[in-house]
PDB file of C-alpha atoms in Angstrom:
ATOM      1  CA  MET A  85     -17.960  10.291   3.728  1.00 50.00           C
ATOM      2  CA  SER A  86     -14.176  10.233   3.318  1.00 65.00           C
ATOM      3  CA  HIS A  87     -12.618  10.901  -0.063  1.00 82.00           C
ATOM      4  CA  PHE A  88      -8.926  10.608   0.742  1.00 88.00           C
ATOM      5  CA  ILE A  89      -8.628   8.234   3.702  1.00 86.00           C
ATOM      6  CA  PHE A  90      -9.846   4.652   3.917  1.00 81.00           C
ATOM      7  CA  GLY A  91      -9.952   1.821   6.385  1.00 74.00           C
ATOM      8  CA  PRO A  92      -8.588   0.943   8.784  1.00 77.00           C
ATOM      9  CA  VAL A  93      -7.547  -1.877   6.465  1.00 70.00           C
ATOM     10  CA  PRO A  94      -6.691  -5.348   7.844  1.00 65.00           C
ATOM     11  CA  SER A  95      -3.144  -5.331   6.513  1.00 71.00           C
ATOM     12  CA  ARG A  96      -1.024  -8.476   6.497  1.00 69.00           C
ATOM     13  CA  ARG A  97       2.093  -6.442   7.135  1.00 77.00           C
ATOM     14  CA  LEU A  98       0.970  -3.410   9.107  1.00 80.00           C
ATOM     15  CA  GLY A  99      -1.877  -4.584  11.339  1.00 77.00           C
ATOM     16  CA  MET A 100      -4.532  -1.877  11.728  1.00 79.00           C
ATOM     17  CA  SER A 101      -3.577   0.472   8.875  1.00 85.00           C
ATOM     18  CA  LEU A 102      -5.405   3.708   8.072  1.00 88.00           C
ATOM     19  CA  GLY A 103      -4.870   4.385   4.362  1.00 88.00           C
ATOM     20  CA  VAL A 104      -4.263   7.813   2.840  1.00 94.00           C
ATOM     21  CA  ASP A 105      -4.845   8.145  -0.892  1.00 91.00           C
ATOM     22  CA  LEU A 106      -2.837  10.993  -2.424  1.00 95.00           C
ATOM     23  CA  VAL A 107      -3.566  10.415  -6.116  1.00 95.00           C
ATOM     24  CA  PRO A 108      -6.740   9.663  -8.110  1.00 90.00           C
ATOM     25  CA  ARG A 109      -7.283   6.262  -9.697  1.00 82.00           C
ATOM     26  CA  LYS A 110      -4.995   5.479 -11.321  1.00 89.00           C
ATOM     27  CA  VAL A 111      -2.114   7.907 -11.481  1.00 95.00           C
ATOM     28  CA  CYS A 112       1.162   6.011 -11.384  1.00 97.00           C
ATOM     29  CA  SER A 113       4.660   5.856 -12.837  1.00 97.00           C
ATOM     30  CA  LEU A 114       4.179   2.141 -13.546  1.00 97.00           C
ATOM     31  CA  ASP A 115       1.443   0.074 -15.174  1.00 96.00           C
ATOM     32  CA  CYS A 116       2.202  -3.264 -13.516  1.00 96.00           C
ATOM     33  CA  VAL A 117       0.482  -6.237 -15.101  1.00 95.00           C
ATOM     34  CA  TYR A 118      -0.410  -7.589 -11.653  1.00 92.00           C
ATOM     35  CA  CYS A 119      -1.944  -4.424 -10.164  1.00 89.00           C
ATOM     36  CA  GLU A 120      -5.159  -5.242  -8.304  1.00 80.00           C
ATOM     37  CA  VAL A 121      -6.411  -1.663  -8.770  1.00 78.00           C
ATOM     38  CA  GLY A 122      -6.369  -2.108 -12.546  1.00 80.00           C
ATOM     39  CA  THR A 123      -4.705  -0.533 -15.548  1.00 88.00           C
ATOM     40  CA  THR A 124      -2.945   2.797 -15.078  1.00 93.00           C
ATOM     41  CA  THR A 125      -4.998   5.609 -16.626  1.00 92.00           C
ATOM     42  CA  LYS A 126      -2.335   8.344 -16.238  1.00 96.00           C
ATOM     43  CA  LEU A 127       1.185   6.956 -16.681  1.00 97.00           C
ATOM     44  CA  THR A 128       3.483   9.742 -15.520  1.00 97.00           C
ATOM     45  CA  THR A 129       6.470  10.819 -13.446  1.00 97.00           C
ATOM     46  CA  GLU A 130       5.172  14.387 -13.070  1.00 97.00           C
ATOM     47  CA  ARG A 131       4.670  15.443  -9.465  1.00 97.00           C
ATOM     48  CA  MET A 132       1.628  17.614  -8.729  1.00 96.00           C
ATOM     49  CA  GLU A 133      -0.820  18.249  -5.908  1.00 96.00           C
ATOM     50  CA  TYR A 134      -3.162  15.652  -7.371  1.00 95.00           C
ATOM     51  CA  VAL A 135      -5.501  15.822  -4.395  1.00 93.00           C
ATOM     52  CA  PRO A 136      -5.801  18.906  -2.140  1.00 94.00           C
ATOM     53  CA  TYR A 137      -3.479  18.858   0.872  1.00 96.00           C
ATOM     54  CA  GLU A 138      -5.904  20.778   3.105  1.00 96.00           C
ATOM     55  CA  LYS A 139      -8.747  18.350   2.449  1.00 95.00           C
ATOM     56  CA  VAL A 140      -6.503  15.361   3.202  1.00 96.00           C
ATOM     57  CA  ILE A 141      -5.397  16.947   6.486  1.00 96.00           C
ATOM     58  CA  ASN A 142      -8.964  17.796   7.480  1.00 96.00           C
ATOM     59  CA  GLU A 143     -10.117  14.209   6.911  1.00 94.00           C
ATOM     60  CA  LEU A 144      -7.116  12.812   8.764  1.00 95.00           C
ATOM     61  CA  THR A 145      -7.663  15.117  11.734  1.00 95.00           C
ATOM     62  CA  ASP A 146     -11.352  14.290  11.932  1.00 94.00           C
ATOM     63  CA  TYR A 147     -10.622  10.570  11.932  1.00 91.00           C
ATOM     64  CA  LEU A 148      -7.728  10.631  14.390  1.00 93.00           C
ATOM     65  CA  GLU A 149      -9.593  12.836  16.865  1.00 92.00           C
ATOM     66  CA  ASN A 150     -12.664  10.599  16.917  1.00 90.00           C
ATOM     67  CA  ASN A 151     -11.461   7.018  16.519  1.00 88.00           C
ATOM     68  CA  PRO A 152      -9.007   4.539  18.076  1.00 84.00           C
ATOM     69  CA  THR A 153      -5.383   5.100  17.106  1.00 87.00           C
ATOM     70  CA  PRO A 154      -4.335   2.830  14.209  1.00 88.00           C
ATOM     71  CA  ASP A 155      -1.059   0.903  14.175  1.00 89.00           C
ATOM     72  CA  PHE A 156       0.027   2.893  11.114  1.00 93.00           C
ATOM     73  CA  VAL A 157      -1.136   5.701   8.899  1.00 95.00           C
ATOM     74  CA  THR A 158      -0.122   4.457   5.479  1.00 94.00           C
ATOM     75  CA  LEU A 159       0.352   6.520   2.338  1.00 96.00           C
ATOM     76  CA  SER A 160      -0.839   4.131  -0.366  1.00 88.00           C
ATOM     77  CA  GLY A 161      -4.065   3.954  -2.352  1.00 78.00           C
ATOM     78  CA  TYR A 162      -4.888   4.015  -6.041  1.00 84.00           C
ATOM     79  CA  GLY A 163      -1.465   4.843  -7.473  1.00 93.00           C
ATOM     80  CA  GLU A 164       2.020   6.091  -6.556  1.00 97.00           C
ATOM     81  CA  PRO A 165       1.643   8.351  -3.484  1.00 97.00           C
ATOM     82  CA  MET A 166       4.978  10.129  -3.959  1.00 98.00           C
ATOM     83  CA  LEU A 167       3.698  11.588  -7.227  1.00 98.00           C
ATOM     84  CA  ASN A 168       1.784  13.984  -4.986  1.00 97.00           C
ATOM     85  CA  SER A 169       4.047  17.001  -4.529  1.00 97.00           C
ATOM     86  CA  ARG A 170       2.737  17.487  -0.964  1.00 97.00           C
ATOM     87  CA  ALA A 171       3.301  13.948   0.251  1.00 97.00           C
ATOM     88  CA  GLY A 172       6.133  15.140   2.471  1.00 97.00           C
ATOM     89  CA  ASP A 173       3.872  17.801   3.991  1.00 98.00           C
ATOM     90  CA  VAL A 174       1.314  15.114   4.886  1.00 97.00           C
ATOM     91  CA  ILE A 175       4.002  13.028   6.605  1.00 98.00           C
ATOM     92  CA  ASN A 176       5.319  16.059   8.493  1.00 97.00           C
ATOM     93  CA  PHE A 177       1.832  17.080   9.612  1.00 97.00           C
ATOM     94  CA  ILE A 178       1.171  13.643  11.100  1.00 97.00           C
ATOM     95  CA  LYS A 179       4.524  13.484  12.888  1.00 96.00           C
ATOM     96  CA  GLN A 180       4.158  17.018  14.274  1.00 96.00           C
ATOM     97  CA  GLN A 181       0.536  16.732  15.402  1.00 95.00           C
ATOM     98  CA  TYR A 182       0.561  13.051  16.419  1.00 95.00           C
ATOM     99  CA  PRO A 183       4.209  12.291  17.267  1.00 93.00           C
ATOM    100  CA  GLY A 184       3.425   8.850  18.680  1.00 91.00           C
ATOM    101  CA  LEU A 185       1.711   7.691  15.497  1.00 94.00           C
ATOM    102  CA  LYS A 186       3.727   5.630  13.039  1.00 96.00           C
ATOM    103  CA  VAL A 187       3.758   6.547   9.348  1.00 97.00           C
ATOM    104  CA  ALA A 188       4.372   3.997   6.599  1.00 97.00           C
ATOM    105  CA  VAL A 189       4.693   4.672   2.880  1.00 97.00           C
ATOM    106  CA  LEU A 190       3.922   2.086   0.197  1.00 96.00           C
ATOM    107  CA  THR A 191       5.828   3.164  -2.902  1.00 97.00           C
ATOM    108  CA  ASN A 192       7.018   1.592  -6.123  1.00 97.00           C
ATOM    109  CA  GLY A 193      10.337   3.374  -5.524  1.00 97.00           C
ATOM    110  CA  THR A 194      10.703   4.759  -9.038  1.00 97.00           C
ATOM    111  CA  LEU A 195      10.854   8.383  -7.855  1.00 98.00           C
ATOM    112  CA  LEU A 196      13.634   7.821  -5.319  1.00 98.00           C
ATOM    113  CA  LYS A 197      16.189   8.965  -7.871  1.00 97.00           C
ATOM    114  CA  ASP A 198      14.914  12.470  -7.012  1.00 97.00           C
ATOM    115  CA  LYS A 199      16.665  13.883  -3.925  1.00 97.00           C
ATOM    116  CA  ASN A 200      13.570  15.961  -3.114  1.00 97.00           C
ATOM    117  CA  VAL A 201      11.444  12.811  -2.916  1.00 98.00           C
ATOM    118  CA  ARG A 202      13.996  11.095  -0.696  1.00 98.00           C
ATOM    119  CA  ASP A 203      14.104  14.117   1.607  1.00 98.00           C
ATOM    120  CA  GLU A 204      10.300  14.158   1.921  1.00 98.00           C
ATOM    121  CA  LEU A 205      10.361  10.579   3.204  1.00 98.00           C
ATOM    122  CA  MET A 206      12.874  11.182   5.992  1.00 97.00           C
ATOM    123  CA  ASN A 207      10.249  11.617   8.722  1.00 97.00           C
ATOM    124  CA  ALA A 208       8.433   8.370   7.876  1.00 98.00           C
ATOM    125  CA  ASP A 209       8.924   5.435  10.235  1.00 97.00           C
ATOM    126  CA  LEU A 210       8.694   2.707   7.617  1.00 98.00           C
ATOM    127  CA  VAL A 211       9.021   2.751   3.838  1.00 98.00           C
ATOM    128  CA  LEU A 212       7.948  -0.275   1.810  1.00 97.00           C
ATOM    129  CA  PRO A 213       9.312   0.098  -1.736  1.00 98.00           C
ATOM    130  CA  SER A 214       8.905  -2.433  -4.525  1.00 97.00           C
ATOM    131  CA  MET A 215      11.654  -3.928  -6.654  1.00 97.00           C
ATOM    132  CA  ASP A 216      10.368  -6.687  -8.910  1.00 97.00           C
ATOM    133  CA  ALA A 217      13.068  -6.682 -11.564  1.00 97.00           C
ATOM    134  CA  ALA A 218      16.769  -5.936 -11.919  1.00 97.00           C
ATOM    135  CA  THR A 219      16.941  -6.086 -15.730  1.00 97.00           C
ATOM    136  CA  ASP A 220      15.291  -3.707 -18.174  1.00 96.00           C
ATOM    137  CA  LYS A 221      13.690  -6.633 -20.001  1.00 96.00           C
ATOM    138  CA  ALA A 222      11.799  -7.868 -16.941  1.00 97.00           C
ATOM    139  CA  PHE A 223      11.113  -4.310 -15.746  1.00 98.00           C
ATOM    140  CA  LYS A 224       9.407  -3.409 -19.029  1.00 97.00           C
ATOM    141  CA  LYS A 225       7.490  -6.693 -19.255  1.00 97.00           C
ATOM    142  CA  LEU A 226       6.262  -6.821 -15.659  1.00 97.00           C
ATOM    143  CA  ASN A 227       6.101  -3.202 -14.478  1.00 97.00           C
ATOM    144  CA  ARG A 228       5.467  -1.447 -17.828  1.00 97.00           C
ATOM    145  CA  PRO A 229       7.120   1.833 -16.698  1.00 97.00           C
ATOM    146  CA  GLU A 230       6.662   5.379 -17.930  1.00 97.00           C
ATOM    147  CA  LYS A 231       8.876   5.709 -21.013  1.00 95.00           C
ATOM    148  CA  HIS A 232      11.667   7.676 -19.345  1.00 94.00           C
ATOM    149  CA  LEU A 233      12.158   5.217 -16.465  1.00 97.00           C
ATOM    150  CA  LYS A 234      15.010   2.722 -16.562  1.00 96.00           C
ATOM    151  CA  VAL A 235      15.618  -0.130 -14.174  1.00 97.00           C
ATOM    152  CA  GLN A 236      19.148   1.043 -13.325  1.00 96.00           C
ATOM    153  CA  THR A 237      17.853   4.452 -12.282  1.00 96.00           C
ATOM    154  CA  HIS A 238      15.255   2.719 -10.131  1.00 97.00           C
ATOM    155  CA  LEU A 239      17.925   0.625  -8.404  1.00 98.00           C
ATOM    156  CA  GLU A 240      20.233   3.609  -7.908  1.00 97.00           C
ATOM    157  CA  GLY A 241      17.387   5.521  -6.266  1.00 98.00           C
ATOM    158  CA  LEU A 242      16.756   2.655  -3.851  1.00 98.00           C
ATOM    159  CA  LYS A 243      20.446   2.467  -2.939  1.00 98.00           C
ATOM    160  CA  SER A 244      20.675   6.223  -2.388  1.00 98.00           C
ATOM    161  CA  PHE A 245      17.584   6.154  -0.189  1.00 98.00           C
ATOM    162  CA  ARG A 246      19.009   3.333   1.930  1.00 97.00           C
ATOM    163  CA  SER A 247      22.188   5.336   2.551  1.00 97.00           C
ATOM    164  CA  GLU A 248      20.195   8.363   3.776  1.00 98.00           C
ATOM    165  CA  PHE A 249      17.103   6.967   5.525  1.00 97.00           C
ATOM    166  CA  GLU A 250      17.322   6.099   9.225  1.00 96.00           C
ATOM    167  CA  GLY A 251      13.952   4.347   9.452  1.00 96.00           C
ATOM    168  CA  GLU A 252      13.007   0.819   8.419  1.00 97.00           C
ATOM    169  CA  ILE A 253      12.951  -0.285   4.777  1.00 98.00           C
ATOM    170  CA  TRP A 254      10.977  -3.403   3.885  1.00 97.00           C
ATOM    171  CA  LEU A 255      11.615  -4.264   0.247  1.00 98.00           C
ATOM    172  CA  GLU A 256       8.807  -6.104  -1.548  1.00 96.00           C
ATOM    173  CA  VAL A 257       9.671  -8.381  -4.450  1.00 97.00           C
ATOM    174  CA  PHE A 258       6.577  -9.448  -6.378  1.00 96.00           C
ATOM    175  CA  ILE A 259       7.085 -12.791  -8.112  1.00 96.00           C
ATOM    176  CA  LEU A 260       5.048 -13.569 -11.207  1.00 96.00           C
ATOM    177  CA  PRO A 261       5.741 -16.820 -13.069  1.00 95.00           C
ATOM    178  CA  GLY A 262       6.876 -16.241 -16.635  1.00 95.00           C
ATOM    179  CA  PHE A 263       7.894 -12.657 -15.940  1.00 96.00           C
ATOM    180  CA  ASN A 264      10.666 -12.535 -13.346  1.00 97.00           C
ATOM    181  CA  ASP A 265      11.116 -16.024 -11.887  1.00 96.00           C
ATOM    182  CA  SER A 266      13.916 -17.427 -14.067  1.00 96.00           C
ATOM    183  CA  SER A 267      17.203 -18.283 -12.359  1.00 96.00           C
ATOM    184  CA  GLN A 268      18.920 -15.480 -14.263  1.00 96.00           C
ATOM    185  CA  GLU A 269      16.371 -12.868 -13.170  1.00 97.00           C
ATOM    186  CA  ILE A 270      16.457 -14.055  -9.554  1.00 97.00           C
ATOM    187  CA  ASN A 271      20.266 -13.872  -9.532  1.00 97.00           C
ATOM    188  CA  GLU A 272      20.110 -10.274 -10.783  1.00 98.00           C
ATOM    189  CA  ILE A 273      17.505  -9.454  -8.145  1.00 98.00           C
ATOM    190  CA  LYS A 274      19.795 -10.976  -5.515  1.00 98.00           C
ATOM    191  CA  LYS A 275      22.689  -8.743  -6.588  1.00 97.00           C
ATOM    192  CA  ALA A 276      20.466  -5.675  -6.426  1.00 98.00           C
ATOM    193  CA  ILE A 277      19.160  -6.572  -2.958  1.00 98.00           C
ATOM    194  CA  GLU A 278      22.711  -6.998  -1.686  1.00 97.00           C
ATOM    195  CA  GLU A 279      23.487  -3.434  -2.788  1.00 97.00           C
ATOM    196  CA  ILE A 280      20.226  -1.951  -1.463  1.00 97.00           C
ATOM    197  CA  ASN A 281      20.568  -3.737   1.915  1.00 97.00           C
ATOM    198  CA  PRO A 282      16.956  -3.409   3.171  1.00 98.00           C
ATOM    199  CA  ASP A 283      15.974  -4.263   6.750  1.00 97.00           C
ATOM    200  CA  LYS A 284      13.566  -6.883   5.472  1.00 97.00           C
ATOM    201  CA  ILE A 285      12.768  -8.563   2.141  1.00 97.00           C
ATOM    202  CA  GLN A 286       9.208  -9.706   1.511  1.00 96.00           C
ATOM    203  CA  LEU A 287       8.305 -12.081  -1.308  1.00 96.00           C
ATOM    204  CA  ASN A 288       4.790 -11.595  -2.587  1.00 93.00           C
ATOM    205  CA  THR A 289       2.664 -12.889  -5.433  1.00 92.00           C
ATOM    206  CA  LEU A 290      -0.782 -12.506  -6.969  1.00 85.00           C
ATOM    207  CA  ASP A 291      -3.774 -12.401  -4.597  1.00 75.00           C
ATOM    208  CA  ARG A 292      -6.391 -10.734  -6.760  1.00 68.00           C
ATOM    209  CA  PRO A 293      -6.873 -10.690 -10.523  1.00 71.00           C
ATOM    210  CA  GLY A 294      -4.367  -8.270 -12.036  1.00 77.00           C
ATOM    211  CA  ALA A 295      -4.612  -5.677 -14.790  1.00 79.00           C
ATOM    212  CA  VAL A 296      -3.935  -8.385 -17.390  1.00 83.00           C
ATOM    213  CA  GLU A 297      -6.018 -11.533 -17.828  1.00 80.00           C
ATOM    214  CA  GLY A 298      -4.457 -14.980 -17.549  1.00 83.00           C
ATOM    215  CA  LEU A 299      -1.812 -14.367 -14.875  1.00 89.00           C
ATOM    216  CA  ARG A 300      -1.186 -16.994 -12.249  1.00 89.00           C
ATOM    217  CA  PRO A 301       0.304 -16.599  -8.780  1.00 88.00           C
ATOM    218  CA  ALA A 302       3.519 -18.313  -7.789  1.00 92.00           C
ATOM    219  CA  THR A 303       2.853 -21.366  -5.661  1.00 90.00           C
ATOM    220  CA  HIS A 304       4.150 -21.525  -2.110  1.00 90.00           C
ATOM    221  CA  GLN A 305       6.635 -24.144  -3.262  1.00 92.00           C
ATOM    222  CA  GLU A 306       7.896 -21.822  -6.013  1.00 95.00           C
ATOM    223  CA  LEU A 307       8.238 -18.966  -3.541  1.00 95.00           C
ATOM    224  CA  GLU A 308      10.138 -21.205  -1.148  1.00 95.00           C
ATOM    225  CA  GLY A 309      12.517 -22.130  -3.954  1.00 96.00           C
ATOM    226  CA  ILE A 310      13.124 -18.462  -4.792  1.00 97.00           C
ATOM    227  CA  LYS A 311      13.570 -17.657  -1.109  1.00 96.00           C
ATOM    228  CA  ASN A 312      16.246 -20.339  -0.893  1.00 96.00           C
ATOM    229  CA  GLN A 313      17.919 -19.130  -4.088  1.00 96.00           C
ATOM    230  CA  LEU A 314      18.094 -15.581  -2.753  1.00 97.00           C
ATOM    231  CA  GLY A 315      19.470 -16.922   0.510  1.00 95.00           C
ATOM    232  CA  PHE A 316      19.002 -13.889   2.760  1.00 96.00           C
ATOM    233  CA  GLU A 317      18.374 -14.323   6.484  1.00 95.00           C
ATOM    234  CA  ASN A 318      15.946 -11.377   6.593  1.00 96.00           C
ATOM    235  CA  ILE A 319      13.622 -12.671   3.875  1.00 97.00           C
ATOM    236  CA  GLU A 320      10.041 -13.839   4.352  1.00 95.00           C
ATOM    237  CA  ILE A 321       7.098 -14.938   2.272  1.00 92.00           C
ATOM    238  CA  VAL A 322       4.147 -12.651   2.958  1.00 84.00           C
ATOM    239  CA  ALA A 323       1.577 -14.390   5.176  1.00 55.00           C
ATOM    240  CA  ALA A 324      -1.537 -16.009   3.759  1.00 53.00           C
ATOM    241  CA  ALA A 325      -4.589 -13.817   3.230  1.00 51.00           C
ATOM    242  CA  ALA A 326      -6.631 -15.691   5.848  1.00 47.00           C
ATOM    243  CA  LYS A 327      -4.295 -14.284   8.537  1.00 51.00           C
ATOM    244  CA  ARG A 328      -5.983 -10.920   8.034  1.00 48.00           C
ATOM    245  CA  LYS A 329      -8.858 -12.169  10.185  1.00 53.00           C
ATOM    246  CA  GLU A 330      -6.513 -12.097  13.162  1.00 52.00           C
ATOM    247  CA  THR A 331      -5.845  -8.350  12.874  1.00 50.00           C
ATOM    248  CA  LYS A 332      -7.705  -5.806  15.009  1.00 50.00           C
ATOM    249  CA  ALA A 333      -8.894  -4.054  11.876  1.00 52.00           C
ATOM    250  CA  TYR A 334     -10.849  -6.995  10.460  1.00 58.00           C
ATOM    251  CA  ARG A 335     -14.553  -6.159  10.514  1.00 66.00           C
ATOM    252  CA  ASN A 336     -17.114  -8.922  10.273  1.00 75.00           C
ATOM    253  CA  ASP A 337     -19.805  -6.410   9.297  1.00 75.00           C
ATOM    254  CA  THR A 338     -17.757  -5.447   6.225  1.00 80.00           C
ATOM    255  CA  GLU A 339     -17.401  -9.092   5.259  1.00 83.00           C
ATOM    256  CA  THR A 340     -21.161  -9.545   5.729  1.00 82.00           C
ATOM    257  CA  ALA A 341     -21.938  -6.488   3.575  1.00 80.00           C
ATOM    258  CA  ILE A 342     -19.811  -7.850   0.732  1.00 84.00           C
ATOM    259  CA  MET A 343     -21.364 -11.314   0.983  1.00 82.00           C
ATOM    260  CA  GLU A 344     -24.917  -9.943   1.036  1.00 79.00           C
ATOM    261  CA  THR A 345     -24.216  -7.757  -1.988  1.00 80.00           C
ATOM    262  CA  ILE A 346     -22.768 -10.473  -4.201  1.00 84.00           C
ATOM    263  CA  SER A 347     -25.409 -12.973  -3.084  1.00 78.00           C
ATOM    264  CA  ARG A 348     -27.967 -10.777  -4.888  1.00 74.00           C
ATOM    265  CA  ARG A 349     -25.943 -10.545  -8.081  1.00 77.00           C
ATOM    266  CA  PRO A 350     -22.319 -11.121  -9.139  1.00 82.00           C
ATOM    267  CA  CYS A 351     -20.191  -7.959  -8.871  1.00 81.00           C
ATOM    268  CA  THR A 352     -16.809  -6.715  -9.972  1.00 80.00           C
ATOM    269  CA  VAL A 353     -14.576  -4.996  -7.441  1.00 80.00           C
ATOM    270  CA  HIS A 354     -15.570  -1.676  -9.026  1.00 77.00           C
ATOM    271  CA  ASP A 355     -19.257  -2.540  -8.585  1.00 79.00           C
ATOM    272  CA  LEU A 356     -18.596  -3.232  -4.909  1.00 80.00           C
ATOM    273  CA  ARG A 357     -16.710   0.048  -4.593  1.00 75.00           C
ATOM    274  CA  ASP A 358     -19.697   1.991  -5.928  1.00 72.00           C
ATOM    275  CA  ILE A 359     -22.332   0.068  -3.968  1.00 74.00           C
ATOM    276  CA  LEU A 360     -20.537  -0.051  -0.603  1.00 74.00           C
ATOM    277  CA  ASP A 361     -18.687   3.275  -0.896  1.00 70.00           C
ATOM    278  CA  MET A 362     -15.395   1.630   0.038  1.00 76.00           C
ATOM    279  CA  HIS A 363     -11.907   1.976  -1.369  1.00 75.00           C
ATOM    280  CA  ILE A 364     -10.845  -0.773  -3.791  1.00 76.00           C
ATOM    281  CA  ASN A 365      -7.775  -1.586  -1.681  1.00 74.00           C
ATOM    282  CA  GLU A 366      -9.993  -2.202   1.333  1.00 77.00           C
ATOM    283  CA  ILE A 367     -12.476  -4.349  -0.610  1.00 81.00           C
ATOM    284  CA  ASN A 368      -9.652  -6.459  -2.027  1.00 78.00           C
ATOM    285  CA  LYS A 369      -8.394  -7.306   1.469  1.00 77.00           C
ATOM    286  CA  TYR A 370     -11.762  -8.815   2.338  1.00 82.00           C
ATOM    287  CA  LEU A 371     -12.103 -10.594  -0.997  1.00 84.00           C
ATOM    288  CA  ASP A 372      -8.746 -12.255  -0.301  1.00 78.00           C
ATOM    289  CA  VAL A 373     -10.067 -13.697   2.948  1.00 81.00           C
ATOM    290  CA  LEU A 374     -13.426 -14.754   1.516  1.00 85.00           C
ATOM    291  CA  GLU A 375     -11.745 -16.524  -1.379  1.00 81.00           C
ATOM    292  CA  ALA A 376      -9.231 -18.226   0.930  1.00 78.00           C
ATOM    293  CA  ASP A 377     -12.142 -19.384   3.112  1.00 82.00           C
ATOM    294  CA  GLY A 378     -13.922 -20.843   0.062  1.00 84.00           C
ATOM    295  CA  LYS A 379     -16.950 -18.575   0.489  1.00 88.00           C
ATOM    296  CA  ILE A 380     -16.774 -16.925  -2.936  1.00 85.00           C
ATOM    297  CA  THR A 381     -15.813 -17.834  -6.464  1.00 81.00           C
ATOM    298  CA  THR A 382     -14.802 -15.809  -9.521  1.00 77.00           C
ATOM    299  CA  GLU A 383     -15.814 -15.727 -13.145  1.00 75.00           C
ATOM    300  CA  PHE A 384     -14.369 -13.560 -15.912  1.00 68.00           C
ATOM    301  CA  GLY A 385     -16.911 -11.512 -17.868  1.00 65.00           C
ATOM    302  CA  GLU A 386     -17.036  -8.608 -20.305  1.00 64.00           C
ATOM    303  CA  ARG A 387     -16.374  -6.025 -17.594  1.00 67.00           C
ATOM    304  CA  GLY A 388     -13.652  -8.014 -15.850  1.00 69.00           C
ATOM    305  CA  MET A 389     -13.594 -10.414 -12.888  1.00 75.00           C
ATOM    306  CA  PHE A 390     -16.956 -11.044 -11.205  1.00 82.00           C
ATOM    307  CA  TYR A 391     -17.346 -12.322  -7.642  1.00 83.00           C
ATOM    308  CA  ARG A 392     -20.223 -14.538  -6.566  1.00 81.00           C
ATOM    309  CA  THR A 393     -21.082 -16.639  -3.525  1.00 84.00           C
ATOM    310  CA  ARG A 394     -20.505 -20.366  -3.723  1.00 80.00           C
TER     311      ARG A 394
END
């Protein structure tokens, strides 16, 4: 049983992605209202070796020596991976031992103000930071940051990283109606993107229930309108969840296991995690597809969102 790696996950953006989880659930510098993992339990900017480097490396080595090579090894998981003080060592180990393997890092970008963090990312092939707001008002409302974090510092860190990093940067902008979709907010986001100058901009919205009840995703029409307002040539709306079925990583036996479990009784994502011994991020990818295919439905209960078969 793996404790610190998961997948491969059928990723919309990265194909067959082997996840590496460098922090426990849920250690993060943000407490985003939309987070599919749930509410942040340790809101911090303190970097520590939250999970043991040696154990992560041992699990990675065992997987990579005995399984097909994934498209990416991706530092992601339950919280902010760069909070782990040995994240750079994990990246360097992969690139030294498996030089042909691509490394991606999913980060909220809030730690990029720290030159040490930026330096640790230099050997990654692809970094996918988030930038959902360019005003403190929207940043606090949507991302609910650790008390010392300010949106301007976040943006400055992203700009500094762009000037130093030679790999690809794909900037994710998560749109949530009522939080950051006004014309004024989008115009501020546009200004920030122009200064950051990422290789690609990806508009995203809610797939799974977030940490706060009552949120709604932006419609495709709304996302198209924001895409047009931003006006960049290198901008895209993230593909529909059903596209995950086309990736090499999509496993029909995993889908079947989820369906059989919730056919017996409705389950939350945390129930499924405990029953199936799978990472929440991986389960959520399959729930996206099942919901898009009309095979499951949801109902909010005392313990959160429950999934059941139709």
